[in-house]
Coordinates of C-alpha atoms in Angstrom, one line a residue:
M1 CA -14.7 22.0 26.8
A2 CA -14.8 22.2 23.0
K3 CA -17.9 23.5 21.4
E4 CA -20.5 21.1 20.0
Q5 CA -19.5 19.5 16.7
L6 CA -21.1 20.5 13.4
Q7 CA -24.3 18.6 12.8
V8 CA -23.3 17.2 9.4
L9 CA -20.0 15.8 10.9
N10 CA -21.8 14.5 13.9
A11 CA -24.3 12.7 11.6
L12 CA -21.4 10.9 9.9
D13 CA -19.8 10.0 13.2
V14 CA -22.9 8.4 14.7
A15 CA -24.3 6.9 11.5
K16 CA -25.1 3.2 11.6
T17 CA -23.1 1.0 9.2
Q18 CA -25.0 1.4 5.9
W19 CA -24.8 0.3 2.3
Y20 CA -22.9 3.5 1.3
H21 CA -20.1 2.5 3.6
F22 CA -19.6 -0.8 1.7
T23 CA -19.8 0.9 -1.7
A24 CA -17.2 3.4 -0.5
I25 CA -15.0 0.5 0.6
V26 CA -15.3 -1.3 -2.8
I27 CA -14.8 1.9 -4.8
A28 CA -11.8 3.1 -2.9
G29 CA -10.5 -0.5 -2.4
M30 CA -10.5 -1.3 -6.1
G31 CA -7.8 1.4 -6.5
F32 CA -5.7 -0.6 -3.9
F33 CA -6.5 -3.9 -5.7
T34 CA -5.0 -2.3 -8.8
D35 CA -2.1 -0.8 -7.0
A36 CA -1.0 -4.1 -5.4
Y37 CA -1.6 -6.0 -8.7
D38 CA 0.5 -3.5 -10.7
L39 CA 3.3 -3.2 -8.1
F40 CA 3.8 -6.9 -7.4
C41 CA 3.1 -8.4 -10.8
I42 CA 6.4 -7.1 -12.1
S43 CA 8.3 -9.4 -9.7
L44 CA 6.5 -12.4 -11.4
V45 CA 7.9 -11.6 -14.8
T46 CA 11.5 -10.3 -14.2
K47 CA 13.1 -13.7 -14.7
L48 CA 11.1 -14.1 -18.0
L49 CA 12.3 -10.7 -19.2
G50 CA 15.9 -11.8 -18.5
R51 CA 15.4 -15.0 -20.6
L52 CA 13.8 -13.1 -23.5
Y53 CA 16.1 -10.1 -23.8
Y54 CA 19.4 -11.0 -22.1
Q55 CA 20.1 -14.5 -23.3
E56 CA 23.7 -15.2 -24.2
P57 CA 24.2 -17.8 -26.9
G58 CA 26.1 -20.9 -25.6
S59 CA 25.6 -20.0 -21.9
T60 CA 25.0 -22.9 -19.5
D61 CA 22.4 -20.8 -17.6
P62 CA 19.3 -18.9 -18.8
G63 CA 19.6 -15.1 -19.4
K64 CA 19.1 -12.8 -16.4
L65 CA 18.4 -9.1 -16.2
P66 CA 21.7 -7.2 -15.4
S67 CA 21.5 -6.1 -11.8
N68 CA 21.2 -2.4 -12.7
V69 CA 18.3 -3.2 -15.1
S70 CA 16.6 -5.4 -12.5
V71 CA 16.9 -2.7 -9.9
A72 CA 15.4 -0.1 -12.3
V73 CA 12.5 -2.3 -13.4
N74 CA 11.6 -3.3 -9.8
G75 CA 12.3 0.1 -8.3
V76 CA 11.1 2.7 -10.8
A77 CA 7.4 2.4 -10.0
F78 CA 8.3 3.1 -6.3
C79 CA 10.0 6.4 -7.3
G80 CA 6.8 7.3 -9.2
T81 CA 4.6 6.3 -6.3
L82 CA 6.7 8.5 -3.9
S83 CA 6.3 11.5 -6.2
G84 CA 2.6 10.8 -6.6
Q85 CA 1.9 10.5 -2.9
L86 CA 3.4 13.9 -2.3
F87 CA 1.8 15.6 -5.3
F88 CA -1.7 14.2 -5.0
G89 CA -1.7 14.4 -1.2
W90 CA -1.2 18.1 -1.6
L91 CA -3.7 18.3 -4.5
G92 CA -6.3 16.5 -2.5
D93 CA -6.2 19.3 0.2
K94 CA -6.1 22.0 -2.4
M95 CA -8.8 21.1 -5.0
G96 CA -10.8 18.4 -3.1
R97 CA -10.5 14.6 -2.7
K98 CA -13.0 13.7 -5.5
R99 CA -11.4 15.7 -8.3
A100 CA -7.9 14.5 -7.7
Y101 CA -9.2 11.0 -7.3
G102 CA -10.4 10.7 -10.9
M103 CA -7.0 11.8 -12.2
T104 CA -5.1 9.1 -10.4
L105 CA -7.4 6.4 -11.8
M106 CA -7.1 7.4 -15.4
L107 CA -3.3 7.7 -15.1
M108 CA -3.3 4.1 -13.7
V109 CA -5.4 2.7 -16.6
I110 CA -3.4 4.4 -19.4
C111 CA 0.0 3.5 -17.9
S112 CA -1.0 -0.1 -17.1
V113 CA -1.8 -0.6 -20.8
A114 CA 1.2 1.3 -22.0
S115 CA 3.6 -0.7 -19.8
G116 CA 2.8 -3.8 -21.8
L117 CA 3.6 -2.1 -25.1
S118 CA 7.2 -1.2 -26.2
F119 CA 8.8 1.1 -28.7
G120 CA 11.2 -1.2 -30.6
T121 CA 12.3 -4.8 -30.0
D122 CA 15.9 -4.5 -28.7
P123 CA 16.4 -4.9 -24.9
K124 CA 17.3 -1.2 -24.3
S125 CA 14.1 0.2 -25.9
V126 CA 11.8 -2.5 -24.3
M127 CA 13.3 -1.8 -20.8
A128 CA 13.3 2.0 -21.3
T129 CA 9.6 1.9 -22.4
L130 CA 8.7 -0.3 -19.5
C131 CA 10.5 1.8 -16.9
F132 CA 9.1 5.1 -18.3
F133 CA 5.4 3.9 -18.1
R134 CA 5.9 2.2 -14.8
F135 CA 7.2 5.4 -13.3
W136 CA 3.9 7.2 -14.4
L137 CA 1.9 4.2 -13.3
G138 CA 3.5 4.5 -9.9
F139 CA 2.7 8.3 -9.9
G140 CA -1.0 7.4 -10.3
I141 CA -0.8 4.7 -7.7
G142 CA 0.9 7.1 -5.3
G143 CA -2.1 9.4 -5.5
D144 CA -4.4 6.6 -4.5
Y145 CA -2.8 6.2 -1.0
P146 CA -3.6 9.6 0.6
L147 CA -6.9 10.1 -1.3
S148 CA -8.4 6.6 -0.7
A149 CA -7.5 6.7 3.0
T150 CA -8.7 10.3 3.5
I151 CA -12.0 9.7 1.7
M152 CA -12.8 6.6 3.7
S153 CA -11.8 8.1 7.0
E154 CA -14.0 11.2 6.3
Y155 CA -17.0 9.0 5.2
A156 CA -16.8 6.5 8.1
N157 CA -18.5 6.6 11.5
K158 CA -16.2 6.8 14.5
K159 CA -17.1 3.4 15.9
T160 CA -16.0 1.3 12.9
R161 CA -13.7 3.8 11.1
G162 CA -10.5 1.8 11.6
A163 CA -12.1 -1.3 10.1
F164 CA -13.4 0.6 7.1
I165 CA -10.0 2.2 6.3
A166 CA -8.3 -1.1 6.9
A167 CA -10.8 -2.9 4.6
V168 CA -9.8 -0.5 1.8
F169 CA -6.1 -1.3 2.4
A170 CA -6.9 -5.0 2.7
M171 CA -7.9 -5.1 -1.0
Q172 CA -4.2 -5.1 -1.6
G173 CA -4.1 -8.7 -0.5
F174 CA -6.6 -9.6 -3.2
G175 CA -4.6 -7.6 -5.7
I176 CA -1.4 -9.6 -4.9
L177 CA -3.5 -12.8 -5.1
A178 CA -4.9 -11.8 -8.4
G179 CA -1.4 -11.0 -9.8
G180 CA -0.4 -14.5 -8.9
M181 CA -3.5 -16.1 -10.3
V182 CA -3.4 -14.2 -13.6
A183 CA 0.2 -15.2 -14.0
I184 CA -0.6 -18.9 -13.3
I185 CA -3.6 -18.9 -15.7
V186 CA -1.8 -17.1 -18.6
S187 CA 1.5 -19.1 -18.2
A188 CA -0.4 -22.4 -17.9
A189 CA -2.5 -21.6 -21.0
F190 CA 0.6 -20.7 -23.1
K191 CA 2.5 -23.7 -21.7
T192 CA -0.2 -26.1 -22.8
K193 CA -0.6 -24.5 -26.2
F194 CA 3.1 -24.1 -26.9
P195 CA 5.0 -26.8 -25.0
A196 CA 8.7 -26.2 -24.6
P197 CA 11.6 -28.3 -23.2
A198 CA 13.7 -27.3 -20.1
Y199 CA 16.7 -24.9 -20.8
V200 CA 19.2 -27.7 -20.1
V201 CA 17.6 -29.9 -22.8
N202 CA 17.3 -27.3 -25.5
P203 CA 18.3 -23.6 -24.6
A204 CA 16.8 -22.0 -27.8
A205 CA 13.5 -24.0 -27.8
S206 CA 13.0 -23.4 -24.0
I207 CA 12.1 -19.7 -24.8
G208 CA 9.3 -19.8 -27.4
P209 CA 8.5 -16.5 -29.2
E210 CA 5.0 -16.7 -27.7
A211 CA 6.6 -16.1 -24.2
D212 CA 6.9 -12.4 -25.1
Y213 CA 3.1 -12.1 -25.0
V214 CA 2.9 -13.6 -21.5
W215 CA 4.5 -10.8 -19.6
R216 CA 2.7 -8.2 -21.6
I217 CA -0.7 -9.7 -20.9
I218 CA 0.1 -10.1 -17.2
V219 CA 1.2 -6.4 -16.9
M220 CA -1.7 -5.0 -18.9
F221 CA -4.4 -6.8 -17.1
G222 CA -4.0 -4.3 -14.2
A223 CA -5.9 -1.7 -16.2
L224 CA -9.2 -3.7 -16.1
P225 CA -10.2 -3.3 -12.4
A226 CA -9.3 0.4 -12.4
L227 CA -11.4 1.0 -15.5
L228 CA -14.4 -0.8 -14.1
T229 CA -14.5 1.5 -11.0
Y230 CA -14.0 4.9 -12.8
Y231 CA -17.7 5.6 -13.3
W232 CA -18.6 4.8 -9.7
R233 CA -15.7 6.9 -8.4
M234 CA -16.9 9.9 -10.3
R235 CA -20.4 9.6 -8.8
M236 CA -19.2 9.7 -5.2
P237 CA -19.9 13.2 -3.7
E238 CA -17.1 15.2 -2.2
T239 CA -16.6 14.4 1.5
A240 CA -18.5 16.6 4.0
R241 CA -15.4 17.3 6.0
Y242 CA -13.6 18.7 3.0
T243 CA -16.7 20.7 1.8
A244 CA -17.5 22.1 5.3
L245 CA -14.1 22.5 7.0
V246 CA -11.8 23.3 4.0
A247 CA -14.1 24.7 1.2
K248 CA -16.3 26.3 4.0
N249 CA -19.5 25.4 2.1
A250 CA -21.8 24.1 4.8
T251 CA -24.9 24.1 2.6
Q252 CA -23.3 21.8 0.0
A253 CA -21.9 19.5 2.7
A254 CA -25.4 19.2 4.3
A255 CA -27.0 18.6 0.9
D256 CA -24.5 15.9 -0.1
M257 CA -24.7 14.0 3.2
S258 CA -28.5 14.2 3.4
K259 CA -28.5 12.2 0.1
V260 CA -25.9 9.8 1.3
L261 CA -27.2 9.2 4.8
N262 CA -30.9 9.5 3.9
V263 CA -31.5 11.9 6.8
E264 CA -32.2 15.6 7.1
V265 CA -29.0 17.5 7.9
T266 CA -29.1 21.2 8.8
A267 CA -26.5 23.5 7.2
E268 CA -24.7 25.6 9.8
Q269 CA -23.0 28.2 7.6
E270 CA -22.6 30.7 10.6
R271 CA -20.7 28.0 12.6
V272 CA -18.4 27.3 9.6
D273 CA -17.7 31.0 9.1
E274 CA -16.9 31.3 12.8
L275 CA -14.5 28.4 12.6
A276 CA -12.8 30.1 9.7
K277 CA -12.0 33.1 11.9
G278 CA -10.4 31.0 14.7
D279 CA -6.6 30.5 15.0
N280 CA -7.0 26.8 14.1
N281 CA -6.2 27.5 10.4
F282 CA -2.4 27.1 10.7
G283 CA -0.5 25.6 7.8
L284 CA 1.9 22.7 7.6
F285 CA 5.1 24.8 7.9
T286 CA 4.2 26.6 11.1
K287 CA 5.3 26.5 14.8
Q288 CA 1.7 25.6 15.8
F289 CA 1.7 22.5 13.5
L290 CA 5.1 21.5 14.8
K291 CA 3.9 21.9 18.4
R292 CA 0.6 20.0 18.0
H293 CA 1.4 17.4 15.3
G294 CA 5.2 17.4 14.9
L295 CA 5.8 14.2 16.9
H296 CA 2.7 12.6 15.4
L297 CA 4.1 13.2 11.9
L298 CA 7.5 11.9 12.9
G299 CA 5.8 8.8 14.3
T300 CA 3.8 8.1 11.2
T301 CA 6.7 8.7 8.8
S302 CA 9.4 6.8 10.7
T303 CA 7.3 3.7 11.3
W304 CA 6.1 3.5 7.7
F305 CA 9.6 4.0 6.5
L306 CA 11.1 1.2 8.6
L307 CA 8.2 -1.1 7.9
D308 CA 8.4 -0.8 4.1
I309 CA 12.2 -1.5 4.1
A310 CA 11.4 -4.9 5.5
F311 CA 8.1 -5.5 3.8
Y312 CA 9.0 -4.7 0.3
S313 CA 12.4 -6.4 0.3
Q314 CA 10.6 -9.5 1.5
N315 CA 7.8 -9.3 -1.0
L316 CA 9.8 -8.4 -4.2
F317 CA 12.4 -11.0 -3.6
Q318 CA 10.3 -13.9 -2.5
K319 CA 11.2 -15.8 -5.7
D320 CA 15.0 -15.5 -4.9
I321 CA 14.5 -16.8 -1.4
F322 CA 12.4 -19.7 -2.7
S323 CA 15.1 -20.5 -5.2
A324 CA 17.8 -20.3 -2.6
I325 CA 16.1 -22.8 -0.3
G326 CA 15.3 -25.1 -3.3
W327 CA 11.5 -24.6 -3.2
I328 CA 11.7 -23.7 -6.9
P329 CA 14.0 -25.8 -9.2
K330 CA 17.1 -24.2 -10.7
A331 CA 16.3 -22.0 -13.7
K332 CA 18.1 -24.2 -16.2
E333 CA 15.9 -27.2 -15.2
M334 CA 12.7 -25.3 -16.4
S335 CA 11.4 -23.8 -19.5
A336 CA 10.7 -20.0 -19.5
L337 CA 7.0 -20.4 -19.0
E338 CA 7.3 -23.1 -16.4
E339 CA 9.5 -20.8 -14.3
V340 CA 6.8 -18.0 -14.4
F341 CA 4.2 -20.7 -13.4
K342 CA 6.2 -22.0 -10.5
I343 CA 7.2 -18.5 -9.1
A344 CA 3.5 -17.4 -9.4
R345 CA 2.3 -20.5 -7.7
A346 CA 4.7 -20.1 -4.7
Q347 CA 3.8 -16.4 -4.3
T348 CA 0.1 -17.1 -4.6
L349 CA 0.4 -19.8 -1.9
I350 CA 2.1 -17.3 0.5
A351 CA -0.5 -14.6 -0.3
L352 CA -3.4 -17.1 0.3
C353 CA -2.0 -18.5 3.6
S354 CA -0.6 -15.5 5.3
T355 CA -0.9 -12.1 3.4
V356 CA -4.7 -12.1 2.9
P357 CA -5.7 -13.5 6.3
G358 CA -3.3 -11.0 8.0
Y359 CA -5.2 -8.0 6.5
W360 CA -8.6 -9.3 7.5
F361 CA -7.5 -10.1 11.0
T362 CA -6.7 -6.3 11.3
V363 CA -10.1 -5.4 9.8
A364 CA -11.9 -7.6 12.4
L365 CA -9.9 -6.4 15.5
I366 CA -8.6 -2.9 14.9
D367 CA -11.6 -1.2 16.5
K368 CA -11.4 -3.6 19.5
M369 CA -7.6 -3.8 20.1
G370 CA -6.8 -0.3 18.9
R371 CA -4.2 0.8 16.3
F372 CA -1.3 1.1 18.8
A373 CA -1.5 -2.4 20.2
I374 CA -1.8 -4.1 16.8
Q375 CA 1.2 -2.1 15.4
L376 CA 3.4 -2.8 18.4
M377 CA 2.5 -6.5 18.4
G378 CA 3.1 -6.8 14.6
F379 CA 6.6 -5.2 14.8
F380 CA 7.4 -7.4 17.8
F381 CA 6.6 -10.7 16.0
M382 CA 8.2 -9.6 12.7
T383 CA 11.4 -9.0 14.7
V384 CA 11.2 -12.4 16.4
F385 CA 10.5 -14.3 13.2
M386 CA 13.3 -12.5 11.2
F387 CA 15.9 -13.5 13.8
A388 CA 14.4 -17.0 13.9
L389 CA 15.1 -17.3 10.1
A390 CA 18.4 -15.5 10.2
I391 CA 20.4 -16.9 13.1
P392 CA 20.0 -20.7 12.2
Y393 CA 19.9 -19.9 8.4
H394 CA 22.0 -22.9 7.4
H395 CA 19.6 -25.2 9.2
W396 CA 16.7 -23.8 7.0
T397 CA 18.6 -24.4 3.8
L398 CA 18.7 -28.2 4.4
S399 CA 16.0 -30.0 2.4
A400 CA 14.4 -31.6 5.5
H401 CA 13.7 -28.1 7.0
R402 CA 12.4 -26.2 4.0
I403 CA 8.7 -26.4 5.0
G404 CA 9.7 -24.9 8.4
F405 CA 11.4 -22.0 6.7
V406 CA 8.4 -21.3 4.5
V407 CA 6.0 -21.4 7.6
I408 CA 8.1 -18.9 9.6
Y409 CA 8.6 -16.7 6.5
S410 CA 4.8 -16.7 6.0
L411 CA 4.3 -15.8 9.7
T412 CA 6.4 -12.6 9.2
F413 CA 4.0 -11.7 6.4
F414 CA 1.0 -12.5 8.5
F415 CA 2.2 -10.2 11.3
A416 CA 3.2 -7.5 8.9
N417 CA -0.4 -7.3 7.6
F418 CA -2.0 -8.0 11.0
G419 CA 0.2 -5.2 12.2
P420 CA 2.1 -2.2 10.9
N421 CA 1.5 -2.6 7.2
T422 CA -2.2 -1.8 7.8
T423 CA -2.0 0.5 10.9
T424 CA 0.6 2.8 9.3
F425 CA -2.0 3.4 6.5
V426 CA -4.9 3.9 8.9
V427 CA -3.5 6.3 11.5
P428 CA -2.3 9.2 9.3
A429 CA -5.8 9.5 7.8
E430 CA -7.2 10.1 11.3
I431 CA -5.0 12.3 13.4
F432 CA -4.4 15.4 11.3
P433 CA -6.7 18.4 10.6
A434 CA -9.0 18.1 7.5
R435 CA -7.1 20.9 5.6
L436 CA -3.8 19.0 6.0
R437 CA -5.1 15.4 6.2
S438 CA -4.4 14.3 2.6
T439 CA -1.0 16.1 2.6
C440 CA 0.2 14.6 5.9
H441 CA -1.0 11.1 4.8
G442 CA 0.9 11.7 1.5
I443 CA 4.1 12.6 3.4
S444 CA 3.8 9.6 5.6
A445 CA 3.1 7.3 2.7
A446 CA 6.0 8.8 0.7
S447 CA 8.3 8.1 3.6
G448 CA 7.1 4.5 3.4
K449 CA 7.9 4.4 -0.3
A450 CA 11.3 5.8 0.4
G451 CA 11.7 2.7 2.7
A452 CA 10.4 0.5 -0.1
I453 CA 13.0 2.0 -2.5
V454 CA 15.7 1.2 0.1
G455 CA 14.3 -2.3 0.4
A456 CA 14.0 -2.9 -3.3
F457 CA 17.4 -1.4 -4.3
G458 CA 19.3 -2.3 -1.1
F459 CA 18.2 -5.9 -0.7
Q460 CA 19.6 -6.8 -4.2
Y461 CA 23.0 -5.4 -3.4
S462 CA 23.2 -6.6 0.2
E463 CA 22.1 -10.1 -0.7
Q464 CA 25.0 -10.3 -3.3
G465 CA 27.4 -8.5 -1.0
I466 CA 26.8 -9.9 2.5
G467 CA 24.5 -12.9 1.8
V468 CA 20.9 -13.7 2.7
R469 CA 21.6 -14.5 6.4
N470 CA 23.2 -11.2 7.2
T471 CA 20.5 -9.3 5.2
L472 CA 17.8 -11.0 7.3
I473 CA 19.6 -10.0 10.5
I474 CA 19.5 -6.3 9.3
L475 CA 15.8 -6.6 8.5
G476 CA 15.2 -7.9 12.1
V477 CA 17.0 -4.9 13.5
I478 CA 14.9 -2.6 11.3
N479 CA 11.7 -4.2 12.6
F480 CA 12.9 -3.7 16.2
L481 CA 13.4 0.1 15.5
G482 CA 9.9 0.2 14.1
M483 CA 8.6 -1.1 17.4
M484 CA 10.4 1.7 19.2
F485 CA 9.1 4.5 17.0
T486 CA 5.5 3.2 17.4
F487 CA 5.5 4.9 20.8
L488 CA 5.3 8.3 19.0
V489 CA 2.0 7.3 17.4
P490 CA -1.2 8.3 19.2
E491 CA -4.2 6.0 19.7
S492 CA -7.2 7.1 17.6
K493 CA -9.7 4.3 18.4
G494 CA -13.3 5.4 18.9
K495 CA -12.6 9.2 18.7
S496 CA -14.1 11.7 16.3
L497 CA -11.6 13.1 13.7
E498 CA -12.3 16.6 15.0
D499 CA -11.6 15.5 18.6
L500 CA -8.2 14.1 17.4
S501 CA -7.2 17.2 15.6
G502 CA -9.0 19.8 17.7
E503 CA -10.0 21.7 14.6
T504 CA -13.6 22.5 15.4
D505 CA -12.7 24.5 18.5
A506 CA -13.5 28.1 17.6
E507 CA -11.6 29.7 20.5
N508 CA -7.9 30.2 20.5
G509 CA -7.3 26.5 20.5
R510 CA -7.2 26.4 24.4
E511 CA -10.2 24.1 24.7
S512 CA -8.6 21.3 22.7
A513 CA -5.3 21.3 24.6
E514 CA -6.5 18.7 27.1
A515 CA -7.9 16.5 24.3
R516 CA -4.6 16.7 22.5
Q517 CA -2.5 15.9 25.6
E518 CA -4.8 12.9 26.3
N519 CA -4.5 11.9 22.6
G520 CA -0.6 11.8 23.0
R521 CA -1.0 9.2 25.8
H522 CA -1.7 5.5 25.0

């Protein structure tokens, strides 16, 4: 059997749920609150940007963003996020979770504010500025994925670790909700102060000059929650697993965790030095990693990739689907600010009824049901509901059946969040060794963002090319493939991080072979 675990790591594994667990959830979670707010608020203001900057005089319909501009505005933050996940994932393993963590937050604050500014007033310069700063905003957001997940998994006890990591991720739900609510409040306030007629009544007057402030305020508000948590983030000590297993400083790890846990922890520098000499220090691009964790990495990357194609194409283009089924009036029947208000109201309703509850169902049940069962179930129901929307699509477009469409559409969101959207975030933070944990989580998350880019860019073209019905059928098939790839992902419920990765075995790795084989079974 494997040797006894380091005392400092065992103390974390068996610790009762304490106040520091909740502060860690809030500090790490506010990053995700900001992430979700920043990534999703742009979908609330794209139609307003079209009216403001691409209005053609004499046209019977309000201005719309050209499809290439729309794709760039919606997708550029994802490109930044993908780059940030890979870079900061690697950096978190090289220089420590805490140091890299502060950088991501400051980048998010600066770029959130800068996104709402623009160099010049013509459409090209406004969109270029917006895209430039949203790329770097995405870069900061990308770093938050591997670092938040890794910090929370390394701080948590093994009994409730899944719930704690899922709770950090669940703050996304509140971020999406906040995006909708800020848009509702800002647009309602401006609408009351500066009333405007519908476009069909008076095209020029329907877009007041004040509307230009609305999208800027909505976009810039994302800097506030990130700024508020910066001080607390910098006060968190480095995780004991990084300090002991990667930096090889047992004394510092014991001192940090003694303060956090309020218990005396013995430093075991000799054990740490002994571990450093073992053959468990293989790198990412080695045969040993491929043999031990290759299938696991394939499982975490493929499921996250497939999930995000479906999840982000659904999320970013909710407003188009609502318009298609008549839940939101035609654009020309509304003023610019009324359109922002109605899109925000519809998205907030979906978030409140399905997105937010889905996240917290996972938090409540992940350590009881396990990651594997929740992910499989989520993909299964997403597949079923996608086909239920797609096959009788004409039926749902009739006004008598619109509520049914919205209910089923909401259920696909519910099971995405009470399912793979949360578990794909949790599992990569648990099953890889400490020295590669942040990097592997970053690779898995970047694979997800590649899926999000396919969803954000691809949905726009497929919807125009093959229609909403056929696009929904394709998304149903993608969800089914996600269900199949879930079988590559191991169950990590109730196990120590070191048992899962076998990294505290000081012998030639033989002792952990049984544990790893067991880990591969469900």
